[in-house]
Amino acid sequence: MANADPSRMPKYMTEADVPLASIYFQIKRRENHWESIPLRGENRGRILESALALGNLFFGARVENTTNRYRIDREYRPLIAAPALKIEAAWESFPDGTAQPILRCENPDVEILPVTPLYYLDRANATIGLLESELPAPVLHAWSAGPKIASDQIESISTHISSVPTVPLPTPSKMELEIREATPPQPYLRIHMAPFPGDGRMVTFGELTFSYGDSPRLIPLLPNSLEKHNAMIESKRIVWPRSFTAEQKLEKQLRRVGFISTYEIAPSIAAGAPQKNLFIPEIPRPTPQLAWLSLLGSPAMDQLRAAGWTIEIDPKSGLTAHDANEFFPSIEADPDHGIDWFRFDATYELDGKSSASSRSSLMSSRWISRKQTTRISRSTSPYLAMIQLMVLSGFPPGGSSS
């Protein structure tokens, strides 16, 4: 449609397309739209009706572009006319006690198009049809554009709507309110794998949440946030009081044992994430996995548990540790090529199975010369000291054994 200028008719246009294209370009020029016009307001319904009658109405869904991420590709499907559906004015209530006027269709899976007359779009079945109501179209449009109203205004709004008998509009109802007793927050640390915010790499995080009594687990409060949590349970509004100060004290306990927030590492990246409650070891050495194991096995974590913390470790996080009581070092020499090369390795046994045959060796072995031995022993001795304490299941990936 965007290129179908009726003043320079392309070959694919017919005489029946001219009135439709003319309406489109009139709207586009009058409202100063660039590439397309929004499906909102007057005359858009006429365009949909005419295009549907001509069999030229298509729906374009965005599809992934694997070659150019800046380009928007669409896959177009023809839309088929469907029977009209009933629509009515209604109210939607929210956990914070507010209410908002909405339009409710008898089929909740369709999308309401705010055009005149009102249409609906069924994306799944690629169908489109009219919406019918006892209320006039202008009233429906005004109703759908109505703002949220506060809980203390619901009663006065209901009285005002009831005083207008000429238009049968529904009135909002105030929900029953129950405020839970104030309790101290219960901290949770759930350790699992998740994409790093703004990066996409899979990283092991400690996700911090709190609960208050029987509340769901909640992310930490931000400064200036309302110190409460609202929810709707069986048409009743439930409010749990929260404490920003108490949550901050618990978060400091987590930092004292060696955790740091991803927001502190990369605030510009983490700021765009939906959550700022992801923590990692402050010193991720010698490797992130071993740093996690060192933290989880430290007395400080036992102190957190004793203080009431619940610490959960996802089995898929790769932090399952096993005691390896005996190690089997091996050295393989290769004096060929005129250079005295050798390779060293170490394996272990778990449940009667050697890591050389089942998983991997403890170290990614490689050939080195004897001239490098001093540097190698200095750099790897802390690494080997940690390995002697515990062995990460399946670590390291891809190491060879001798």
CSV table of N, CA and C in Angstrom, one decimal, residues 333-341:
chain,number,residue,atom,x,y,z
A,333,ALA,N,56.8,-38.4,29.0
A,333,ALA,CA,57.9,-37.7,28.4
A,333,ALA,C,57.9,-37.9,26.9
A,334,ASP,N,58.5,-37.0,26.1
A,334,ASP,CA,58.6,-37.1,24.7
A,334,ASP,C,60.0,-36.4,24.3
A,335,PRO,N,61.1,-37.1,24.3
A,335,PRO,CA,62.4,-36.5,24.0
A,335,PRO,C,62.6,-36.4,22.5
A,336,ASP,N,61.7,-36.8,21.7
A,336,ASP,CA,61.9,-36.7,20.2
A,336,ASP,C,62.0,-35.2,19.8
A,337,HIS,N,62.4,-35.0,18.6
A,337,HIS,CA,62.5,-33.7,18.0
A,337,HIS,C,63.6,-32.9,18.6
A,338,GLY,N,64.5,-33.5,19.4
A,338,GLY,CA,65.6,-32.8,19.9
A,338,GLY,C,65.3,-31.9,21.1
A,339,ILE,N,64.1,-31.9,21.6
A,339,ILE,CA,63.7,-31.1,22.8
A,339,ILE,C,63.1,-32.0,23.8
A,340,ASP,N,63.5,-31.7,25.1
A,340,ASP,CA,63.1,-32.6,26.2
A,340,ASP,C,61.7,-32.1,26.6
A,341,TRP,N,60.6,-32.6,26.0
A,341,TRP,CA,59.3,-32.2,26.3
A,341,TRP,C,58.7,-33.2,27.3
